[in-house]
Amino acid sequence: MENRSLRKWLVSLLMVIPLIAKANLIWPSLFIVETYYSWYVILAGLLVETIAARIFLKTGWLRSLGVMLSVNAISAVLGILLIPLSGVLVEVLMLPFGGGTFDISHWILDYVFAALANTCVEGLSMKLIFKYPFKKVFWWLLAANSVSIIICCVVPLIQ
């Protein structure tokens, strides 16, 4: 039994090593994740999503902010693993096409997959917690998350 616990602990540790080792040199998705958790990106993303929620959910500002704070908290916790895993998926999918990790096609797919991962987590959270239909929130949430990830990619270039 002790051997199983040790194995589970080691697997968990191995899952976060790329984050610790700054493997963004290998996967663009880790670059996105690293920047995504910067305070200015969080605030900008929250602002964009709150405005979108206000418009598309037709609720008040306080309710929109509460919904977006809740689902973004869930997305932040799950995104730490989902976005890098989506980067691994991109690398596997791009193997037959050649190029390399830093090829523009990899960056574009990592961007798209990161936006989709956040949108799915936030949309499902909105469905389960706040009872909003997933189909109703998907497209505007995808647009808002896309803006947030664009901020992740552009801000470091400006700096």
mmCIF file with all atom_site columns, C-alpha atoms in Angstrom:
data_model
loop_
_atom_site.group_PDB
_atom_site.id
_atom_site.type_symbol
_atom_site.label_atom_id
_atom_site.label_alt_id
_atom_site.label_comp_id
_atom_site.label_asym_id
_atom_site.label_entity_id
_atom_site.label_seq_id
_atom_site.pdbx_PDB_ins_code
_atom_site.Cartn_x
_atom_site.Cartn_y
_atom_site.Cartn_z
_atom_site.occupancy
_atom_site.B_iso_or_equiv
_atom_site.pdbx_formal_charge
_atom_site.auth_seq_id
_atom_site.auth_comp_id
_atom_site.auth_asym_id
_atom_site.auth_atom_id
_atom_site.pdbx_PDB_model_num
ATOM 1   C CA . MET A 1 1   ? 0.000   0.000  0.000   1.00 0.00 ? 1   MET A CA 1
ATOM 2   C CA . GLU A 1 2   ? 2.839   2.365  0.818   1.00 0.00 ? 2   GLU A CA 1
ATOM 3   C CA . ASN A 1 3   ? 4.355   1.741  -2.619  1.00 0.00 ? 3   ASN A CA 1
ATOM 4   C CA . ARG A 1 4   ? 1.110   2.907  -4.282  1.00 0.00 ? 4   ARG A CA 1
ATOM 5   C CA . SER A 1 5   ? 1.096   6.142  -2.304  1.00 0.00 ? 5   SER A CA 1
ATOM 6   C CA . LEU A 1 6   ? 4.683   6.815  -3.256  1.00 0.00 ? 6   LEU A CA 1
ATOM 7   C CA . ARG A 1 7   ? 3.902   6.132  -6.914  1.00 0.00 ? 7   ARG A CA 1
ATOM 8   C CA . LYS A 1 8   ? 0.910   8.530  -6.865  1.00 0.00 ? 8   LYS A CA 1
ATOM 9   C CA . TRP A 1 9   ? 3.019   11.205 -5.213  1.00 0.00 ? 9   TRP A CA 1
ATOM 10  C CA . LEU A 1 10  ? 5.797   10.799 -7.794  1.00 0.00 ? 10  LEU A CA 1
ATOM 11  C CA . VAL A 1 11  ? 3.353   10.964 -10.709 1.00 0.00 ? 11  VAL A CA 1
ATOM 12  C CA . SER A 1 12  ? 1.855   14.153 -9.257  1.00 0.00 ? 12  SER A CA 1
ATOM 13  C CA . LEU A 1 13  ? 5.314   15.623 -8.862  1.00 0.00 ? 13  LEU A CA 1
ATOM 14  C CA . LEU A 1 14  ? 6.263   14.723 -12.427 1.00 0.00 ? 14  LEU A CA 1
ATOM 15  C CA . MET A 1 15  ? 3.166   16.490 -13.750 1.00 0.00 ? 15  MET A CA 1
ATOM 16  C CA . VAL A 1 16  ? 4.311   19.840 -12.350 1.00 0.00 ? 16  VAL A CA 1
ATOM 17  C CA . ILE A 1 17  ? 8.013   19.570 -13.122 1.00 0.00 ? 17  ILE A CA 1
ATOM 18  C CA . PRO A 1 18  ? 7.624   21.276 -16.524 1.00 0.00 ? 18  PRO A CA 1
ATOM 19  C CA . LEU A 1 19  ? 6.048   24.237 -14.757 1.00 0.00 ? 19  LEU A CA 1
ATOM 20  C CA . ILE A 1 20  ? 8.861   24.359 -12.235 1.00 0.00 ? 20  ILE A CA 1
ATOM 21  C CA . ALA A 1 21  ? 11.559  23.922 -14.857 1.00 0.00 ? 21  ALA A CA 1
ATOM 22  C CA . LYS A 1 22  ? 10.158  26.749 -16.987 1.00 0.00 ? 22  LYS A CA 1
ATOM 23  C CA . ALA A 1 23  ? 9.644   24.410 -19.901 1.00 0.00 ? 23  ALA A CA 1
ATOM 24  C CA . ASN A 1 24  ? 8.137   27.262 -21.863 1.00 0.00 ? 24  ASN A CA 1
ATOM 25  C CA . LEU A 1 25  ? 11.303  26.888 -23.893 1.00 0.00 ? 25  LEU A CA 1
ATOM 26  C CA . ILE A 1 26  ? 9.715   23.691 -25.154 1.00 0.00 ? 26  ILE A CA 1
ATOM 27  C CA . TRP A 1 27  ? 5.979   24.319 -25.168 1.00 0.00 ? 27  TRP A CA 1
ATOM 28  C CA . PRO A 1 28  ? 4.466   27.682 -26.054 1.00 0.00 ? 28  PRO A CA 1
ATOM 29  C CA . SER A 1 29  ? 1.461   26.742 -23.900 1.00 0.00 ? 29  SER A CA 1
ATOM 30  C CA . LEU A 1 30  ? 3.622   27.045 -20.787 1.00 0.00 ? 30  LEU A CA 1
ATOM 31  C CA . PHE A 1 31  ? 4.600   30.534 -21.906 1.00 0.00 ? 31  PHE A CA 1
ATOM 32  C CA . ILE A 1 32  ? 0.878   31.330 -22.166 1.00 0.00 ? 32  ILE A CA 1
ATOM 33  C CA . VAL A 1 33  ? 0.148   29.837 -18.736 1.00 0.00 ? 33  VAL A CA 1
ATOM 34  C CA . GLU A 1 34  ? 3.031   31.702 -17.118 1.00 0.00 ? 34  GLU A CA 1
ATOM 35  C CA . THR A 1 35  ? 1.832   35.038 -18.467 1.00 0.00 ? 35  THR A CA 1
ATOM 36  C CA . TYR A 1 36  ? -1.852  34.212 -17.943 1.00 0.00 ? 36  TYR A CA 1
ATOM 37  C CA . TYR A 1 37  ? -1.398  34.334 -14.191 1.00 0.00 ? 37  TYR A CA 1
ATOM 38  C CA . SER A 1 38  ? 0.086   37.836 -14.154 1.00 0.00 ? 38  SER A CA 1
ATOM 39  C CA . TRP A 1 39  ? -2.006  40.353 -12.231 1.00 0.00 ? 39  TRP A CA 1
ATOM 40  C CA . TYR A 1 40  ? -2.494  42.675 -15.218 1.00 0.00 ? 40  TYR A CA 1
ATOM 41  C CA . VAL A 1 41  ? -3.660  39.829 -17.466 1.00 0.00 ? 41  VAL A CA 1
ATOM 42  C CA . ILE A 1 42  ? -6.027  38.572 -14.767 1.00 0.00 ? 42  ILE A CA 1
ATOM 43  C CA . LEU A 1 43  ? -7.520  42.049 -14.313 1.00 0.00 ? 43  LEU A CA 1
ATOM 44  C CA . ALA A 1 44  ? -7.812  42.692 -18.051 1.00 0.00 ? 44  ALA A CA 1
ATOM 45  C CA . GLY A 1 45  ? -9.376  39.265 -18.664 1.00 0.00 ? 45  GLY A CA 1
ATOM 46  C CA . LEU A 1 46  ? -11.790 39.702 -15.787 1.00 0.00 ? 46  LEU A CA 1
ATOM 47  C CA . LEU A 1 47  ? -12.804 43.124 -17.097 1.00 0.00 ? 47  LEU A CA 1
ATOM 48  C CA . VAL A 1 48  ? -13.410 41.793 -20.623 1.00 0.00 ? 48  VAL A CA 1
ATOM 49  C CA . GLU A 1 49  ? -15.345 38.778 -19.365 1.00 0.00 ? 49  GLU A CA 1
ATOM 50  C CA . THR A 1 50  ? -17.423 40.813 -16.904 1.00 0.00 ? 50  THR A CA 1
ATOM 51  C CA . ILE A 1 51  ? -18.440 43.256 -19.640 1.00 0.00 ? 51  ILE A CA 1
ATOM 52  C CA . ALA A 1 52  ? -19.302 40.337 -21.928 1.00 0.00 ? 52  ALA A CA 1
ATOM 53  C CA . ALA A 1 53  ? -21.275 38.623 -19.160 1.00 0.00 ? 53  ALA A CA 1
ATOM 54  C CA . ARG A 1 54  ? -23.169 41.858 -18.469 1.00 0.00 ? 54  ARG A CA 1
ATOM 55  C CA . ILE A 1 55  ? -24.108 42.159 -22.143 1.00 0.00 ? 55  ILE A CA 1
ATOM 56  C CA . PHE A 1 56  ? -24.879 38.533 -23.003 1.00 0.00 ? 56  PHE A CA 1
ATOM 57  C CA . LEU A 1 57  ? -26.335 37.291 -19.723 1.00 0.00 ? 57  LEU A CA 1
ATOM 58  C CA . LYS A 1 58  ? -28.379 40.474 -19.336 1.00 0.00 ? 58  LYS A CA 1
ATOM 59  C CA . THR A 1 59  ? -27.643 40.723 -15.627 1.00 0.00 ? 59  THR A CA 1
ATOM 60  C CA . GLY A 1 60  ? -26.397 43.504 -13.390 1.00 0.00 ? 60  GLY A CA 1
ATOM 61  C CA . TRP A 1 61  ? -22.738 44.433 -12.993 1.00 0.00 ? 61  TRP A CA 1
ATOM 62  C CA . LEU A 1 62  ? -22.427 42.852 -9.547  1.00 0.00 ? 62  LEU A CA 1
ATOM 63  C CA . ARG A 1 63  ? -23.945 39.544 -10.663 1.00 0.00 ? 63  ARG A CA 1
ATOM 64  C CA . SER A 1 64  ? -21.763 39.512 -13.805 1.00 0.00 ? 64  SER A CA 1
ATOM 65  C CA . LEU A 1 65  ? -18.643 40.165 -11.736 1.00 0.00 ? 65  LEU A CA 1
ATOM 66  C CA . GLY A 1 66  ? -19.615 37.465 -9.224  1.00 0.00 ? 66  GLY A CA 1
ATOM 67  C CA . VAL A 1 67  ? -20.215 34.884 -11.941 1.00 0.00 ? 67  VAL A CA 1
ATOM 68  C CA . MET A 1 68  ? -16.947 35.676 -13.697 1.00 0.00 ? 68  MET A CA 1
ATOM 69  C CA . LEU A 1 69  ? -14.909 35.716 -10.470 1.00 0.00 ? 69  LEU A CA 1
ATOM 70  C CA . SER A 1 70  ? -16.293 32.300 -9.562  1.00 0.00 ? 70  SER A CA 1
ATOM 71  C CA . VAL A 1 71  ? -15.726 30.595 -12.897 1.00 0.00 ? 71  VAL A CA 1
ATOM 72  C CA . ASN A 1 72  ? -12.311 32.210 -13.372 1.00 0.00 ? 72  ASN A CA 1
ATOM 73  C CA . ALA A 1 73  ? -11.194 30.912 -9.982  1.00 0.00 ? 73  ALA A CA 1
ATOM 74  C CA . ILE A 1 74  ? -12.123 27.391 -11.087 1.00 0.00 ? 74  ILE A CA 1
ATOM 75  C CA . SER A 1 75  ? -10.504 27.951 -14.475 1.00 0.00 ? 75  SER A CA 1
ATOM 76  C CA . ALA A 1 76  ? -7.301  29.206 -12.836 1.00 0.00 ? 76  ALA A CA 1
ATOM 77  C CA . VAL A 1 77  ? -6.942  26.072 -10.734 1.00 0.00 ? 77  VAL A CA 1
ATOM 78  C CA . LEU A 1 78  ? -7.680  23.668 -13.585 1.00 0.00 ? 78  LEU A CA 1
ATOM 79  C CA . GLY A 1 79  ? -5.884  25.748 -16.207 1.00 0.00 ? 79  GLY A CA 1
ATOM 80  C CA . ILE A 1 80  ? -2.530  25.248 -14.524 1.00 0.00 ? 80  ILE A CA 1
ATOM 81  C CA . LEU A 1 81  ? -2.702  21.641 -15.750 1.00 0.00 ? 81  LEU A CA 1
ATOM 82  C CA . LEU A 1 82  ? -5.087  21.833 -18.717 1.00 0.00 ? 82  LEU A CA 1
ATOM 83  C CA . ILE A 1 83  ? -3.231  24.481 -20.720 1.00 0.00 ? 83  ILE A CA 1
ATOM 84  C CA . PRO A 1 84  ? 0.146   22.692 -20.568 1.00 0.00 ? 84  PRO A CA 1
ATOM 85  C CA . LEU A 1 85  ? -1.580  19.394 -21.369 1.00 0.00 ? 85  LEU A CA 1
ATOM 86  C CA . SER A 1 86  ? -3.191  21.043 -24.379 1.00 0.00 ? 86  SER A CA 1
ATOM 87  C CA . GLY A 1 87  ? 0.330   22.090 -25.426 1.00 0.00 ? 87  GLY A CA 1
ATOM 88  C CA . VAL A 1 88  ? 1.457   18.486 -25.286 1.00 0.00 ? 88  VAL A CA 1
ATOM 89  C CA . LEU A 1 89  ? -1.537  17.581 -27.448 1.00 0.00 ? 89  LEU A CA 1
ATOM 90  C CA . VAL A 1 90  ? -0.524  20.267 -29.961 1.00 0.00 ? 90  VAL A CA 1
ATOM 91  C CA . GLU A 1 91  ? 3.000   18.866 -30.144 1.00 0.00 ? 91  GLU A CA 1
ATOM 92  C CA . VAL A 1 92  ? 1.665   15.353 -30.748 1.00 0.00 ? 92  VAL A CA 1
ATOM 93  C CA . LEU A 1 93  ? -0.814  16.555 -33.365 1.00 0.00 ? 93  LEU A CA 1
ATOM 94  C CA . MET A 1 94  ? 1.880   18.543 -35.171 1.00 0.00 ? 94  MET A CA 1
ATOM 95  C CA . LEU A 1 95  ? 4.415   15.675 -35.367 1.00 0.00 ? 95  LEU A CA 1
ATOM 96  C CA . PRO A 1 96  ? 3.407   14.595 -38.876 1.00 0.00 ? 96  PRO A CA 1
ATOM 97  C CA . PHE A 1 97  ? 3.702   18.160 -40.178 1.00 0.00 ? 97  PHE A CA 1
ATOM 98  C CA . GLY A 1 98  ? 7.257   18.805 -39.036 1.00 0.00 ? 98  GLY A CA 1
ATOM 99  C CA . GLY A 1 99  ? 8.309   22.262 -38.018 1.00 0.00 ? 99  GLY A CA 1
ATOM 100 C CA . GLY A 1 100 ? 9.320   22.654 -34.466 1.00 0.00 ? 100 GLY A CA 1
ATOM 101 C CA . THR A 1 101 ? 7.968   23.796 -31.161 1.00 0.00 ? 101 THR A CA 1
ATOM 102 C CA . PHE A 1 102 ? 8.663   27.411 -32.046 1.00 0.00 ? 102 PHE A CA 1
ATOM 103 C CA . ASP A 1 103 ? 7.016   27.183 -35.448 1.00 0.00 ? 103 ASP A CA 1
ATOM 104 C CA . ILE A 1 104 ? 4.193   29.695 -35.828 1.00 0.00 ? 104 ILE A CA 1
ATOM 105 C CA . SER A 1 105 ? 1.670   26.899 -36.406 1.00 0.00 ? 105 SER A CA 1
ATOM 106 C CA . HIS A 1 106 ? 2.431   25.493 -32.944 1.00 0.00 ? 106 HIS A CA 1
ATOM 107 C CA . TRP A 1 107 ? 1.966   28.914 -31.342 1.00 0.00 ? 107 TRP A CA 1
ATOM 108 C CA . ILE A 1 108 ? -1.358  29.427 -33.111 1.00 0.00 ? 108 ILE A CA 1
ATOM 109 C CA . LEU A 1 109 ? -2.673  25.994 -32.124 1.00 0.00 ? 109 LEU A CA 1
ATOM 110 C CA . ASP A 1 110 ? -1.482  26.468 -28.537 1.00 0.00 ? 110 ASP A CA 1
ATOM 111 C CA . TYR A 1 111 ? -3.336  29.777 -28.455 1.00 0.00 ? 111 TYR A CA 1
ATOM 112 C CA . VAL A 1 112 ? -6.532  28.197 -29.828 1.00 0.00 ? 112 VAL A CA 1
ATOM 113 C CA . PHE A 1 113 ? -6.348  25.197 -27.467 1.00 0.00 ? 113 PHE A CA 1
ATOM 114 C CA . ALA A 1 114 ? -5.684  27.410 -24.429 1.00 0.00 ? 114 ALA A CA 1
ATOM 115 C CA . ALA A 1 115 ? -8.701  29.566 -25.277 1.00 0.00 ? 115 ALA A CA 1
ATOM 116 C CA . LEU A 1 116 ? -10.834 26.443 -25.779 1.00 0.00 ? 116 LEU A CA 1
ATOM 117 C CA . ALA A 1 117 ? -9.654  24.890 -22.514 1.00 0.00 ? 117 ALA A CA 1
ATOM 118 C CA . ASN A 1 118 ? -10.521 28.024 -20.525 1.00 0.00 ? 118 ASN A CA 1
ATOM 119 C CA . THR A 1 119 ? -13.837 28.426 -22.327 1.00 0.00 ? 119 THR A CA 1
ATOM 120 C CA . CYS A 1 120 ? -14.879 24.833 -21.669 1.00 0.00 ? 120 CYS A CA 1
ATOM 121 C CA . VAL A 1 121 ? -13.964 24.961 -17.988 1.00 0.00 ? 121 VAL A CA 1
ATOM 122 C CA . GLU A 1 122 ? -15.661 28.319 -17.465 1.00 0.00 ? 122 GLU A CA 1
ATOM 123 C CA . GLY A 1 123 ? -18.710 27.380 -19.565 1.00 0.00 ? 123 GLY A CA 1
ATOM 124 C CA . LEU A 1 124 ? -19.217 24.089 -17.750 1.00 0.00 ? 124 LEU A CA 1
ATOM 125 C CA . SER A 1 125 ? -18.745 25.853 -14.413 1.00 0.00 ? 125 SER A CA 1
ATOM 126 C CA . MET A 1 126 ? -21.391 28.396 -15.407 1.00 0.00 ? 126 MET A CA 1
ATOM 127 C CA . LYS A 1 127 ? -23.696 25.534 -16.364 1.00 0.00 ? 127 LYS A CA 1
ATOM 128 C CA . LEU A 1 128 ? -23.178 23.513 -13.180 1.00 0.00 ? 128 LEU A CA 1
ATOM 129 C CA . ILE A 1 129 ? -23.097 26.368 -10.669 1.00 0.00 ? 129 ILE A CA 1
ATOM 130 C CA . PHE A 1 130 ? -25.258 29.104 -12.181 1.00 0.00 ? 130 PHE A CA 1
ATOM 131 C CA . LYS A 1 131 ? -27.464 26.950 -14.473 1.00 0.00 ? 131 LYS A CA 1
ATOM 132 C CA . TYR A 1 132 ? -26.649 28.916 -17.648 1.00 0.00 ? 132 TYR A CA 1
ATOM 133 C CA . PRO A 1 133 ? -26.929 26.706 -20.737 1.00 0.00 ? 133 PRO A CA 1
ATOM 134 C CA . PHE A 1 134 ? -23.478 25.884 -22.121 1.00 0.00 ? 134 PHE A CA 1
ATOM 135 C CA . LYS A 1 135 ? -24.602 26.640 -25.689 1.00 0.00 ? 135 LYS A CA 1
ATOM 136 C CA . LYS A 1 136 ? -25.770 30.094 -24.601 1.00 0.00 ? 136 LYS A CA 1
ATOM 137 C CA . VAL A 1 137 ? -22.429 31.119 -23.105 1.00 0.00 ? 137 VAL A CA 1
ATOM 138 C CA . PHE A 1 138 ? -19.912 29.277 -25.302 1.00 0.00 ? 138 PHE A CA 1
ATOM 139 C CA . TRP A 1 139 ? -19.318 31.738 -28.167 1.00 0.00 ? 139 TRP A CA 1
ATOM 140 C CA . TRP A 1 140 ? -19.106 34.973 -26.193 1.00 0.00 ? 140 TRP A CA 1
ATOM 141 C CA . LEU A 1 141 ? -16.999 33.243 -23.548 1.00 0.00 ? 141 LEU A CA 1
ATOM 142 C CA . LEU A 1 142 ? -14.661 31.951 -26.266 1.00 0.00 ? 142 LEU A CA 1
ATOM 143 C CA . ALA A 1 143 ? -14.323 35.481 -27.643 1.00 0.00 ? 143 ALA A CA 1
ATOM 144 C CA . ALA A 1 144 ? -13.596 36.920 -24.178 1.00 0.00 ? 144 ALA A CA 1
ATOM 145 C CA . ASN A 1 145 ? -11.044 34.187 -23.402 1.00 0.00 ? 145 ASN A CA 1
ATOM 146 C CA . SER A 1 146 ? -9.407  34.737 -26.782 1.00 0.00 ? 146 SER A CA 1
ATOM 147 C CA . VAL A 1 147 ? -8.904  38.403 -25.899 1.00 0.00 ? 147 VAL A CA 1
ATOM 148 C CA . SER A 1 148 ? -7.374  37.392 -22.556 1.00 0.00 ? 148 SER A CA 1
ATOM 149 C CA . ILE A 1 149 ? -4.931  35.039 -24.251 1.00 0.00 ? 149 ILE A CA 1
ATOM 150 C CA . ILE A 1 150 ? -4.040  37.665 -26.857 1.00 0.00 ? 150 ILE A CA 1
ATOM 151 C CA . ILE A 1 151 ? -3.110  39.897 -23.926 1.00 0.00 ? 151 ILE A CA 1
ATOM 152 C CA . CYS A 1 152 ? -0.919  37.053 -22.613 1.00 0.00 ? 152 CYS A CA 1
ATOM 153 C CA . CYS A 1 153 ? 0.916   36.874 -25.911 1.00 0.00 ? 153 CYS A CA 1
ATOM 154 C CA . VAL A 1 154 ? 1.213   40.602 -26.642 1.00 0.00 ? 154 VAL A CA 1
ATOM 155 C CA . VAL A 1 155 ? 2.142   42.068 -23.234 1.00 0.00 ? 155 VAL A CA 1
ATOM 156 C CA . PRO A 1 156 ? 5.471   40.195 -22.942 1.00 0.00 ? 156 PRO A CA 1
ATOM 157 C CA . LEU A 1 157 ? 6.407   41.355 -26.438 1.00 0.00 ? 157 LEU A CA 1
ATOM 158 C CA . ILE A 1 158 ? 5.805   44.964 -25.395 1.00 0.00 ? 158 ILE A CA 1
ATOM 159 C CA . GLN A 1 159 ? 7.891   44.504 -22.256 1.00 0.00 ? 159 GLN A CA 1
#
